[in-house]
Amino acid sequence: NLASRICKTQLPLLGLYPDELEFKKCFEVILEQEKLGYIKQYGSQWVHFYTGRIGPLCREVIKSHQYDKAKDVQAAMFDIFGEQNLSCINTSAKADDIQAFKNSNKIKEAFKCLFETDDDNILPYIEVIKKKAWGKKSITKRDMAFTLAVCEIMLNPRHPKISVGDDALRNRFNMYWVSI
């Protein structure tokens, strides 16, 4: 439907964690271009309609894109490190297997490598992972924060899971977004 298509159009422009108000404003601009007078037709009920129907639909589209991109980042990370430096693990592995994975020397070393900087204060591993995961797209600071968040969730020995859940991803994204 139109709302879903508009959401998908906006995501490449606003990133995977768009500001709610900015997203709504952009959505309305595109909607008015597509369906002139549509918002006026709803009048004062537009905010209620957007909040109740369109907003939740857009959040689902955004969440789907976040998970797809997280898979791209994870695949890029495993490609960059290679199997000799990063063991493979199933995301549905049991807690004991995840703990053993995260406590292995390979994983600890890979995690440490993520945050080592070069002479220009750049994180080389994150840069390469980011380029592989995002392709030729012009990469934003939000994309960088997202890449860091996904890599940290997967490799941080103090984080008990390897799956990228909403809260963990959002919290780490916000932490990196503020610090970049």
Tab-separated table of N, CA and C in Angstrom:
chain	number	residue	atom	x	y	z
A	1	ASN	N	0.825	-1.192	0.000
A	1	ASN	CA	0.000	0.000	0.000
A	1	ASN	C	0.866	1.251	0.000
A	2	LEU	N	0.239	2.381	-0.136
A	2	LEU	CA	0.951	3.646	-0.270
A	2	LEU	C	1.802	3.968	0.952
A	3	ALA	N	1.262	3.779	2.137
A	3	ALA	CA	2.015	4.088	3.361
A	3	ALA	C	3.293	3.262	3.445
A	4	SER	N	3.194	1.984	3.152
A	4	SER	CA	4.356	1.100	3.192
A	4	SER	C	5.397	1.539	2.164
A	5	ARG	N	4.949	1.891	0.975
A	5	ARG	CA	5.862	2.329	-0.088
A	5	ARG	C	6.569	3.623	0.307
A	6	ILE	N	5.840	4.550	0.911
A	6	ILE	CA	6.442	5.807	1.343
A	6	ILE	C	7.478	5.549	2.436
A	7	CYS	N	7.156	4.671	3.381
A	7	CYS	CA	8.117	4.325	4.441
A	7	CYS	C	9.400	3.776	3.837
A	8	LYS	N	9.255	2.874	2.878
A	8	LYS	CA	10.428	2.271	2.243
A	8	LYS	C	11.229	3.302	1.461
A	9	THR	N	10.554	4.312	0.914
A	9	THR	CA	11.222	5.375	0.175
A	9	THR	C	12.035	6.258	1.122
A	10	GLN	N	11.487	6.518	2.300
A	10	GLN	CA	12.132	7.411	3.255
A	10	GLN	C	13.332	6.805	3.954
A	11	LEU	N	13.312	5.510	4.212
A	11	LEU	CA	14.377	4.890	5.008
A	11	LEU	C	15.779	5.138	4.465
A	12	PRO	N	16.008	4.991	3.162
A	12	PRO	CA	17.372	5.270	2.688
A	12	PRO	C	17.787	6.721	2.925
A	13	LEU	N	16.812	7.614	3.002
A	13	LEU	CA	17.120	9.022	3.205
A	13	LEU	C	17.337	9.365	4.673
A	14	LEU	N	16.569	8.752	5.554
A	14	LEU	CA	16.595	9.109	6.973
A	14	LEU	C	17.370	8.131	7.844
A	15	GLY	N	17.767	7.008	7.306
A	15	GLY	CA	18.529	6.029	8.077
A	15	GLY	C	17.635	5.062	8.829
A	16	LEU	N	18.254	4.094	9.471
A	16	LEU	CA	17.517	3.032	10.137
A	16	LEU	C	16.921	3.443	11.473
A	17	TYR	N	17.361	4.560	12.022
A	17	TYR	CA	16.789	5.062	13.269
A	17	TYR	C	16.366	6.510	13.065
A	18	PRO	N	15.315	6.710	12.256
A	18	PRO	CA	14.899	8.086	11.993
A	18	PRO	C	14.234	8.719	13.215
A	19	ASP	N	14.392	10.009	13.337
A	19	ASP	CA	13.688	10.773	14.352
A	19	ASP	C	12.194	10.724	14.022
A	20	GLU	N	11.358	10.446	15.016
A	20	GLU	CA	9.915	10.270	14.800
A	20	GLU	C	9.278	11.482	14.119
A	21	LEU	N	9.568	12.681	14.627
A	21	LEU	CA	8.957	13.886	14.059
A	21	LEU	C	9.446	14.154	12.638
A	22	GLU	N	10.741	13.981	12.429
A	22	GLU	CA	11.315	14.176	11.101
A	22	GLU	C	10.710	13.166	10.122
A	23	PHE	N	10.558	11.935	10.571
A	23	PHE	CA	9.982	10.896	9.722
A	23	PHE	C	8.540	11.258	9.345
A	24	LYS	N	7.760	11.706	10.328
A	24	LYS	CA	6.353	12.070	10.086
A	24	LYS	C	6.266	13.229	9.095
A	25	LYS	N	7.101	14.243	9.273
A	25	LYS	CA	7.091	15.399	8.367
A	25	LYS	C	7.437	14.970	6.940
A	26	CYS	N	8.478	14.178	6.792
A	26	CYS	CA	8.872	13.695	5.464
A	26	CYS	C	7.779	12.827	4.854
A	27	PHE	N	7.179	11.988	5.678
A	27	PHE	CA	6.075	11.138	5.224
A	27	PHE	C	4.950	12.006	4.663
A	28	GLU	N	4.603	13.056	5.402
A	28	GLU	CA	3.516	13.936	4.975
A	28	GLU	C	3.845	14.655	3.669
A	29	VAL	N	5.089	15.071	3.497
A	29	VAL	CA	5.495	15.743	2.260
A	29	VAL	C	5.335	14.799	1.074
A	30	ILE	N	5.829	13.585	1.226
A	30	ILE	CA	5.735	12.608	0.132
A	30	ILE	C	4.277	12.244	-0.131
A	31	LEU	N	3.502	12.072	0.920
A	31	LEU	CA	2.092	11.741	0.768
A	31	LEU	C	1.350	12.843	0.011
A	32	GLU	N	1.637	14.089	0.342
A	32	GLU	CA	0.985	15.211	-0.349
A	32	GLU	C	1.382	15.256	-1.824
A	33	GLN	N	2.606	14.881	-2.144
A	33	GLN	CA	3.037	14.830	-3.544
A	33	GLN	C	2.299	13.723	-4.294
A	34	GLU	N	2.098	12.603	-3.609
A	34	GLU	CA	1.439	11.449	-4.225
A	34	GLU	C	-0.079	11.619	-4.308
A	35	LYS	N	-0.666	12.115	-3.233
A	35	LYS	CA	-2.131	12.246	-3.117
A	35	LYS	C	-2.461	13.646	-2.624
A	36	LEU	N	-2.495	14.578	-3.520
A	36	LEU	CA	-2.765	15.972	-3.187
A	36	LEU	C	-4.070	16.105	-2.391
A	37	GLY	N	-4.006	16.767	-1.235
A	37	GLY	CA	-5.185	17.014	-0.419
A	37	GLY	C	-5.560	15.877	0.517
A	38	TYR	N	-4.787	14.803	0.528
A	38	TYR	CA	-5.113	13.638	1.348
A	38	TYR	C	-5.147	13.988	2.838
A	39	ILE	N	-4.144	14.723	3.286
A	39	ILE	CA	-4.064	15.073	4.707
A	39	ILE	C	-5.177	16.053	5.073
A	40	LYS	N	-5.440	17.024	4.198
A	40	LYS	CA	-6.525	17.986	4.452
A	40	LYS	C	-7.867	17.285	4.576
A	41	GLN	N	-8.032	16.234	3.808
A	41	GLN	CA	-9.273	15.461	3.835
A	41	GLN	C	-9.568	14.939	5.243
A	42	TYR	N	-8.528	14.589	5.983
A	42	TYR	CA	-8.696	14.092	7.350
A	42	TYR	C	-8.824	15.222	8.361
A	43	GLY	N	-8.363	16.398	7.992
A	43	GLY	CA	-8.469	17.552	8.882
A	43	GLY	C	-7.790	17.300	10.210
A	44	SER	N	-8.478	17.647	11.293
A	44	SER	CA	-7.894	17.517	12.627
A	44	SER	C	-7.727	16.060	13.041
A	45	GLN	N	-8.335	15.150	12.318
A	45	GLN	CA	-8.212	13.720	12.630
A	45	GLN	C	-6.921	13.111	12.070
A	46	TRP	N	-6.183	13.879	11.251
A	46	TRP	CA	-4.974	13.350	10.628
A	46	TRP	C	-3.974	12.827	11.663
A	47	VAL	N	-3.723	13.603	12.713
A	47	VAL	CA	-2.744	13.197	13.727
A	47	VAL	C	-3.168	11.856	14.343
A	48	HIS	N	-4.442	11.742	14.664
A	48	HIS	CA	-4.957	10.501	15.241
A	48	HIS	C	-4.808	9.336	14.249
A	49	PHE	N	-5.141	9.586	12.988
A	49	PHE	CA	-5.038	8.554	11.953
A	49	PHE	C	-3.577	8.130	11.770
A	50	TYR	N	-2.663	9.110	11.715
A	50	TYR	CA	-1.248	8.787	11.546
A	50	TYR	C	-0.745	7.993	12.753
A	51	THR	N	-1.045	8.469	13.941
A	51	THR	CA	-0.575	7.825	15.167
A	51	THR	C	-1.141	6.415	15.324
A	52	GLY	N	-2.401	6.232	14.983
A	52	GLY	CA	-3.050	4.947	15.196
A	52	GLY	C	-2.823	3.918	14.110
A	53	ARG	N	-2.697	4.363	12.861
A	53	ARG	CA	-2.603	3.394	11.766
A	53	ARG	C	-1.296	3.455	10.999
A	54	ILE	N	-0.922	4.621	10.564
A	54	ILE	CA	0.246	4.733	9.688
A	54	ILE	C	1.547	4.610	10.473
A	55	GLY	N	1.642	5.279	11.619
A	55	GLY	CA	2.859	5.217	12.441
A	55	GLY	C	3.267	3.793	12.784
A	56	PRO	N	2.325	2.974	13.325
A	56	PRO	CA	2.692	1.586	13.638
A	56	PRO	C	3.128	0.789	12.406
A	57	LEU	N	2.486	1.018	11.283
A	57	LEU	CA	2.878	0.334	10.045
A	57	LEU	C	4.304	0.731	9.659
A	58	CYS	N	4.591	2.014	9.742
A	58	CYS	CA	5.938	2.491	9.407
A	58	CYS	C	6.981	1.918	10.361
A	59	ARG	N	6.643	1.824	11.651
A	59	ARG	CA	7.585	1.242	12.614
A	59	ARG	C	7.884	-0.222	12.291
A	60	GLU	N	6.890	-0.947	11.821
A	60	GLU	CA	7.112	-2.346	11.421
A	60	GLU	C	8.031	-2.424	10.198
A	61	VAL	N	7.832	-1.531	9.237
A	61	VAL	CA	8.696	-1.491	8.053
A	61	VAL	C	10.123	-1.151	8.472
A	62	ILE	N	10.263	-0.185	9.370
A	62	ILE	CA	11.586	0.217	9.860
A	62	ILE	C	12.256	-0.941	10.588
A	63	LYS	N	11.513	-1.624	11.458
A	63	LYS	CA	12.067	-2.751	12.208
A	63	LYS	C	12.542	-3.855	11.263
A	64	SER	N	11.770	-4.123	10.232
A	64	SER	CA	12.150	-5.139	9.249
A	64	SER	C	13.457	-4.757	8.550
A	65	HIS	N	13.584	-3.489	8.194
A	65	HIS	CA	14.820	-3.026	7.556
A	65	HIS	C	16.002	-3.093	8.526
A	66	GLN	N	15.757	-2.788	9.790
A	66	GLN	CA	16.829	-2.870	10.783
A	66	GLN	C	17.352	-4.302	10.898
A	67	TYR	N	16.444	-5.263	10.970
A	67	TYR	CA	16.871	-6.663	11.080
A	67	TYR	C	17.594	-7.128	9.820
A	68	ASP	N	17.107	-6.713	8.655
A	68	ASP	CA	17.788	-7.079	7.408
A	68	ASP	C	19.204	-6.510	7.379
A	69	LYS	N	19.344	-5.249	7.777
A	69	LYS	CA	20.665	-4.622	7.755
A	69	LYS	C	21.568	-5.229	8.832
A	70	ALA	N	21.001	-5.606	9.969
A	70	ALA	CA	21.800	-6.263	11.011
A	70	ALA	C	22.370	-7.571	10.475
A	71	LYS	N	21.583	-8.312	9.711
A	71	LYS	CA	22.084	-9.550	9.094
A	71	LYS	C	23.218	-9.247	8.132
A	72	ASP	N	23.096	-8.156	7.362
A	72	ASP	CA	24.171	-7.764	6.441
A	72	ASP	C	25.451	-7.436	7.204
A	73	VAL	N	25.312	-6.722	8.313
A	73	VAL	CA	26.482	-6.353	9.127
A	73	VAL	C	27.112	-7.605	9.724
A	74	GLN	N	26.299	-8.513	10.237
A	74	GLN	CA	26.829	-9.752	10.817
A	74	GLN	C	27.567	-10.570	9.758
A	75	ALA	N	26.972	-10.700	8.580
A	75	ALA	CA	27.617	-11.462	7.502
A	75	ALA	C	28.942	-10.809	7.102
A	76	ALA	N	28.950	-9.486	7.008
A	76	ALA	CA	30.182	-8.776	6.656
A	76	ALA	C	31.250	-8.982	7.721
A	77	MET	N	30.845	-8.936	8.982
A	77	MET	CA	31.794	-9.126	10.081
A	77	MET	C	32.441	-10.510	10.003
A	78	PHE	N	31.620	-11.542	9.770
A	78	PHE	CA	32.166	-12.895	9.674
A	78	PHE	C	33.047	-13.047	8.429
A	79	ASP	N	32.678	-12.382	7.329
A	79	ASP	CA	33.509	-12.424	6.120
A	79	ASP	C	34.855	-11.753	6.350
A	80	ILE	N	34.841	-10.608	7.002
A	80	ILE	CA	36.072	-9.840	7.219
A	80	ILE	C	37.027	-10.580	8.154
A	81	PHE	N	36.532	-11.078	9.253
A	81	PHE	CA	37.394	-11.780	10.209
A	81	PHE	C	37.775	-13.170	9.711
A	82	GLY	N	36.910	-13.818	8.973
A	82	GLY	CA	37.186	-15.162	8.492
A	82	GLY	C	37.044	-16.192	9.602
A	83	GLU	N	36.892	-17.459	9.204
A	83	GLU	CA	36.658	-18.518	10.199
A	83	GLU	C	37.854	-18.784	11.101
A	84	GLN	N	39.065	-18.519	10.616
A	84	GLN	CA	40.210	-18.760	11.495
A	84	GLN	C	40.269	-17.728	12.626
A	85	ASN	N	39.624	-16.571	12.459
A	85	ASN	CA	39.648	-15.536	13.498
A	85	ASN	C	38.308	-15.349	14.210
A	86	LEU	N	37.250	-15.955	13.674
A	86	LEU	CA	35.925	-15.764	14.260
A	86	LEU	C	35.100	-17.022	14.025
A	87	SER	N	34.829	-17.734	15.083
A	87	SER	CA	34.052	-18.973	14.977
A	87	SER	C	32.610	-18.653	14.596
A	88	CYS	N	31.986	-19.548	13.858
A	88	CYS	CA	30.576	-19.392	13.508
A	88	CYS	C	29.710	-19.922	14.650
A	89	ILE	N	28.531	-19.329	14.784
A	89	ILE	CA	27.567	-19.791	15.781
A	89	ILE	C	26.167	-19.495	15.268
A	90	ASN	N	25.266	-20.389	15.580
A	90	ASN	CA	23.871	-20.230	15.197
A	90	ASN	C	23.212	-19.241	16.152
A	91	THR	N	22.421	-18.323	15.630
A	91	THR	CA	21.776	-17.320	16.490
A	91	THR	C	20.754	-17.925	17.442
A	92	SER	N	20.364	-19.158	17.203
A	92	SER	CA	19.424	-19.808	18.126
A	92	SER	C	20.143	-20.782	19.066
A	93	ALA	N	21.458	-20.611	19.208
A	93	ALA	CA	22.243	-21.482	20.089
A	93	ALA	C	21.799	-21.319	21.538
A	94	LYS	N	22.060	-22.342	22.328
A	94	LYS	CA	21.713	-22.312	23.748
A	94	LYS	C	22.638	-21.355	24.499
A	95	ALA	N	22.172	-20.909	25.665
A	95	ALA	CA	22.918	-19.936	26.470
A	95	ALA	C	24.343	-20.410	26.788
A	96	ASP	N	24.508	-21.695	27.110
A	96	ASP	CA	25.844	-22.224	27.424
A	96	ASP	C	26.773	-22.147	26.214
A	97	ASP	N	26.222	-22.451	25.034
A	97	ASP	CA	27.023	-22.384	23.805
A	97	ASP	C	27.406	-20.936	23.484
A	98	ILE	N	26.472	-20.020	23.713
A	98	ILE	CA	26.755	-18.599	23.468
A	98	ILE	C	27.837	-18.113	24.428
A	99	GLN	N	27.732	-18.505	25.689
A	99	GLN	CA	28.733	-18.102	26.668
A	99	GLN	C	30.115	-18.655	26.288
A	100	ALA	N	30.169	-19.911	25.864
A	100	ALA	CA	31.444	-20.505	25.443
A	100	ALA	C	31.991	-19.773	24.207
A	101	PHE	N	31.108	-19.445	23.270
A	101	PHE	CA	31.485	-18.709	22.062
A	101	PHE	C	32.100	-17.363	22.447
A	102	LYS	N	31.401	-16.616	23.281
A	102	LYS	CA	31.849	-15.270	23.630
A	102	LYS	C	33.083	-15.271	24.530
A	103	ASN	N	33.305	-16.343	25.254
A	103	ASN	CA	34.473	-16.418	26.130
A	103	ASN	C	35.686	-17.042	25.450
A	104	SER	N	35.542	-17.452	24.201
A	104	SER	CA	36.687	-18.044	23.493
A	104	SER	C	37.710	-16.947	23.177
A	105	ASN	N	38.942	-17.348	23.073
A	105	ASN	CA	40.019	-16.396	22.780
A	105	ASN	C	39.830	-15.724	21.420
A	106	LYS	N	39.323	-16.481	20.435
A	106	LYS	CA	39.084	-15.915	19.101
A	106	LYS	C	38.120	-14.729	19.173
A	107	ILE	N	37.044	-14.919	19.899
A	107	ILE	CA	36.018	-13.881	19.982
A	107	ILE	C	36.528	-12.684	20.775
A	108	LYS	N	37.222	-12.952	21.862
A	108	LYS	CA	37.774	-11.858	22.660
A	108	LYS	C	38.748	-11.028	21.838
A	109	GLU	N	39.557	-11.699	21.044
A	109	GLU	CA	40.524	-10.992	20.192
A	109	GLU	C	39.810	-10.186	19.099
A	110	ALA	N	38.793	-10.789	18.488
A	110	ALA	CA	38.025	-10.084	17.459
A	110	ALA	C	37.331	-8.856	18.052
A	111	PHE	N	36.756	-9.012	19.233
A	111	PHE	CA	36.089	-7.892	19.897
A	111	PHE	C	37.080	-6.759	20.155
A	112	LYS	N	38.262	-7.110	20.610
A	112	LYS	CA	39.303	-6.116	20.878
A	112	LYS	C	39.698	-5.393	19.579
A	113	CYS	N	39.798	-6.145	18.490
A	113	CYS	CA	40.182	-5.567	17.199
A	113	CYS	C	39.170	-4.523	16.705
A	114	LEU	N	37.900	-4.738	17.031
A	114	LEU	CA	36.865	-3.802	16.572
A	114	LEU	C	37.166	-2.369	16.998
A	115	PHE	N	37.760	-2.207	18.171
A	115	PHE	CA	37.918	-0.882	18.752
A	115	PHE	C	39.354	-0.357	18.720
A	116	GLU	N	40.242	-1.062	18.013
A	116	GLU	CA	41.610	-0.570	17.847
A	116	GLU	C	41.609	0.485	16.751
A	117	THR	N	42.258	1.612	17.028
A	117	THR	CA	42.308	2.703	16.055
A	117	THR	C	43.659	2.740	15.370
A	118	ASP	N	43.652	3.326	14.177
A	118	ASP	CA	44.916	3.506	13.465
A	118	ASP	C	45.456	4.908	13.786
A	119	ASP	N	46.482	5.327	13.061
A	119	ASP	CA	47.116	6.624	13.330
A	119	ASP	C	46.173	7.808	13.110
A	120	ASP	N	45.169	7.617	12.247
A	120	ASP	CA	44.204	8.684	11.962
A	120	ASP	C	42.978	8.620	12.867
A	121	ASN	N	43.063	7.809	13.922
A	121	ASN	CA	41.968	7.628	14.880
A	121	ASN	C	40.719	7.014	14.229
A	122	ILE	N	40.937	6.144	13.253
A	122	ILE	CA	39.857	5.440	12.561
A	122	ILE	C	39.853	3.991	13.035
A	123	LEU	N	38.675	3.400	13.091
A	123	LEU	CA	38.542	1.992	13.472
A	123	LEU	C	38.582	1.151	12.184
A	124	PRO	N	39.741	0.619	11.806
A	124	PRO	CA	39.871	-0.061	10.512
A	124	PRO	C	38.918	-1.243	10.313
A	125	TYR	N	38.761	-2.082	11.317
A	125	TYR	CA	37.867	-3.232	11.153
A	125	TYR	C	36.425	-2.782	10.949
A	126	ILE	N	35.991	-1.828	11.738
A	126	ILE	CA	34.620	-1.318	11.602
A	126	ILE	C	34.443	-0.671	10.230
A	127	GLU	N	35.427	0.045	9.767
A	127	GLU	CA	35.344	0.687	8.443
A	127	GLU	C	35.139	-0.347	7.342
A	128	VAL	N	35.912	-1.418	7.372
A	128	VAL	CA	35.815	-2.451	6.339
A	128	VAL	C	34.477	-3.190	6.446
A	129	ILE	N	34.063	-3.508	7.654
A	129	ILE	CA	32.766	-4.178	7.862
A	129	ILE	C	31.646	-3.282	7.351
A	130	LYS	N	31.724	-2.017	7.703
A	130	LYS	CA	30.703	-1.045	7.295
A	130	LYS	C	30.617	-0.957	5.769
A	131	LYS	N	31.748	-0.854	5.112
A	131	LYS	CA	31.752	-0.742	3.644
A	131	LYS	C	31.174	-1.993	2.994
A	132	LYS	N	31.519	-3.161	3.531
A	132	LYS	CA	31.012	-4.406	2.963
A	132	LYS	C	29.504	-4.536	3.205
A	133	ALA	N	29.040	-4.169	4.376
A	133	ALA	CA	27.622	-4.316	4.720
A	133	ALA	C	26.732	-3.306	4.008
A	134	TRP	N	27.212	-2.090	3.829
A	134	TRP	CA	26.371	-1.030	3.275
A	134	TRP	C	26.584	-0.841	1.779
A	135	GLY	N	27.588	-1.490	1.214
A	135	GLY	CA	27.807	-1.387	-0.228
A	135	GLY	C	28.229	0.007	-0.648
A	136	LYS	N	27.716	0.432	-1.792
A	136	LYS	CA	28.127	1.713	-2.371
A	136	LYS	C	27.356	2.907	-1.812
A	137	LYS	N	26.403	2.629	-0.948
A	137	LYS	CA	25.601	3.694	-0.337
A	137	LYS	C	26.508	4.673	0.402
A	138	SER	N	26.196	5.939	0.315
A	138	SER	CA	26.905	6.938	1.098
A	138	SER	C	26.563	6.692	2.570
A	139	ILE	N	27.573	6.444	3.378
A	139	ILE	CA	27.358	6.006	4.752
A	139	ILE	C	27.311	7.202	5.695
A	140	THR	N	26.292	7.207	6.537
A	140	THR	CA	26.092	8.294	7.486
A	140	THR	C	26.650	7.909	8.860
A	141	LYS	N	26.652	8.874	9.757
A	141	LYS	CA	27.058	8.590	11.139
A	141	LYS	C	26.088	7.608	11.778
A	142	ARG	N	24.819	7.685	11.410
A	142	ARG	CA	23.827	6.749	11.942
A	142	ARG	C	24.159	5.324	11.494
A	143	ASP	N	24.588	5.179	10.237
A	143	ASP	CA	24.972	3.857	9.733
A	143	ASP	C	26.180	3.325	10.491
A	144	MET	N	27.113	4.224	10.789
A	144	MET	CA	28.309	3.835	11.545
A	144	MET	C	27.905	3.379	12.947
A	145	ALA	N	27.025	4.133	13.598
A	145	ALA	CA	26.564	3.773	14.939
A	145	ALA	C	25.843	2.431	14.913
A	146	PHE	N	25.051	2.200	13.882
A	146	PHE	CA	24.325	0.937	13.745
A	146	PHE	C	25.310	-0.222	13.584
A	147	THR	N	26.315	-0.044	12.739
A	147	THR	CA	27.325	-1.083	12.508
A	147	THR	C	28.058	-1.411	13.808
A	148	LEU	N	28.479	-0.391	14.528
A	148	LEU	CA	29.147	-0.602	15.816
A	148	LEU	C	28.251	-1.356	16.788
A	149	ALA	N	26.985	-0.980	16.846
A	149	ALA	CA	26.045	-1.613	17.776
A	149	ALA	C	25.884	-3.099	17.474
A	150	VAL	N	25.707	-3.441	16.206
A	150	VAL	CA	25.522	-4.844	15.833
A	150	VAL	C	26.775	-5.655	16.142
A	151	CYS	N	27.943	-5.131	15.773
A	151	CYS	CA	29.196	-5.851	16.036
A	151	CYS	C	29.413	-6.052	17.528
A	152	GLU	N	29.119	-5.026	18.315
A	152	GLU	CA	29.326	-5.161	19.748
A	152	GLU	C	28.389	-6.207	20.350
A	153	ILE	N	27.130	-6.210	19.946
A	153	ILE	CA	26.183	-7.198	20.468
A	153	ILE	C	26.682	-8.616	20.178
A	154	MET	N	27.165	-8.819	18.980
A	154	MET	CA	27.624	-10.155	18.592
A	154	MET	C	28.869	-10.603	19.352
A	155	LEU	N	29.800	-9.688	19.613
A	155	LEU	CA	31.106	-10.098	20.126
A	155	LEU	C	31.396	-9.734	21.576
A	156	ASN	N	30.646	-8.839	22.166
A	156	ASN	CA	30.937	-8.400	23.526
A	156	ASN	C	30.711	-9.538	24.523
A	157	PRO	N	31.755	-9.974	25.220
A	157	PRO	CA	31.610	-11.075	26.175
A	157	PRO	C	30.659	-10.747	27.337
A	158	ARG	N	30.455	-9.466	27.612
A	158	ARG	CA	29.567	-9.082	28.719
A	158	ARG	C	28.095	-9.015	28.297
A	159	HIS	N	27.836	-9.108	27.005
A	159	HIS	CA	26.440	-9.138	26.538
A	159	HIS	C	26.057	-10.606	26.365
A	160	PRO	N	25.027	-11.076	27.075
A	160	PRO	CA	24.741	-12.511	27.129
A	160	PRO	C	24.158	-13.124	25.849
A	161	LYS	N	23.752	-12.309	24.906
A	161	LYS	CA	23.107	-12.846	23.702
A	161	LYS	C	23.904	-12.510	22.453
A	162	ILE	N	23.557	-13.183	21.359
A	162	ILE	CA	24.150	-12.850	20.067
A	162	ILE	C	23.093	-12.364	19.096
A	163	SER	N	21.830	-12.544	19.467
A	163	SER	CA	20.760	-12.060	18.603
A	163	SER	C	20.588	-10.562	18.829
A	164	VAL	N	20.184	-9.895	17.774
A	164	VAL	CA	20.060	-8.446	17.815
A	164	VAL	C	18.614	-8.100	18.167
A	165	GLY	N	18.355	-7.909	19.465
A	165	GLY	CA	17.017	-7.548	19.929
A	165	GLY	C	16.807	-6.047	19.889
A	166	ASP	N	15.542	-5.646	19.899
A	166	ASP	CA	15.188	-4.233	19.789
A	166	ASP	C	15.861	-3.355	20.836
A	167	ASP	N	15.705	-3.713	22.104
A	167	ASP	CA	16.223	-2.861	23.177
A	167	ASP	C	17.735	-2.785	23.174
A	168	ALA	N	18.392	-3.922	23.052
A	168	ALA	CA	19.859	-3.937	23.053
A	168	ALA	C	20.397	-3.121	21.877
A	169	LEU	N	19.799	-3.308	20.714
A	169	LEU	CA	20.262	-2.594	19.527
A	169	LEU	C	20.020	-1.093	19.673
A	170	ARG	N	18.839	-0.712	20.122
A	170	ARG	CA	18.512	0.707	20.281
A	170	ARG	C	19.428	1.363	21.322
A	171	ASN	N	19.647	0.687	22.442
A	171	ASN	CA	20.508	1.256	23.485
A	171	ASN	C	21.939	1.451	22.998
A	172	ARG	N	22.481	0.457	22.336
A	172	ARG	CA	23.854	0.575	21.838
A	172	ARG	C	23.939	1.585	20.701
A	173	PHE	N	22.928	1.578	19.823
A	173	PHE	CA	22.905	2.567	18.743
A	173	PHE	C	22.945	3.977	19.338
A	174	ASN	N	22.088	4.243	20.308
A	174	ASN	CA	22.032	5.575	20.923
A	174	ASN	C	23.359	5.939	21.577
A	175	MET	N	23.990	4.974	22.233
A	175	MET	CA	25.278	5.218	22.879
A	175	MET	C	26.328	5.617	21.832
A	176	TYR	N	26.402	4.864	20.727
A	176	TYR	CA	27.396	5.178	19.695
A	176	TYR	C	27.024	6.441	18.926
A	177	TRP	N	25.756	6.656	18.684
A	177	TRP	CA	25.297	7.831	17.941
A	177	TRP	C	25.732	9.110	18.661
A	178	VAL	N	25.618	9.120	19.983
A	178	VAL	CA	26.000	10.281	20.781
A	178	VAL	C	27.514	10.475	20.778
A	179	SER	N	28.269	9.382	20.736
A	179	SER	CA	29.727	9.486	20.872
A	179	SER	C	30.478	9.669	19.551
A	180	ILE	N	29.802	9.506	18.430
A	180	ILE	CA	30.503	9.649	17.133
A	180	ILE	C	30.641	11.114	16.765
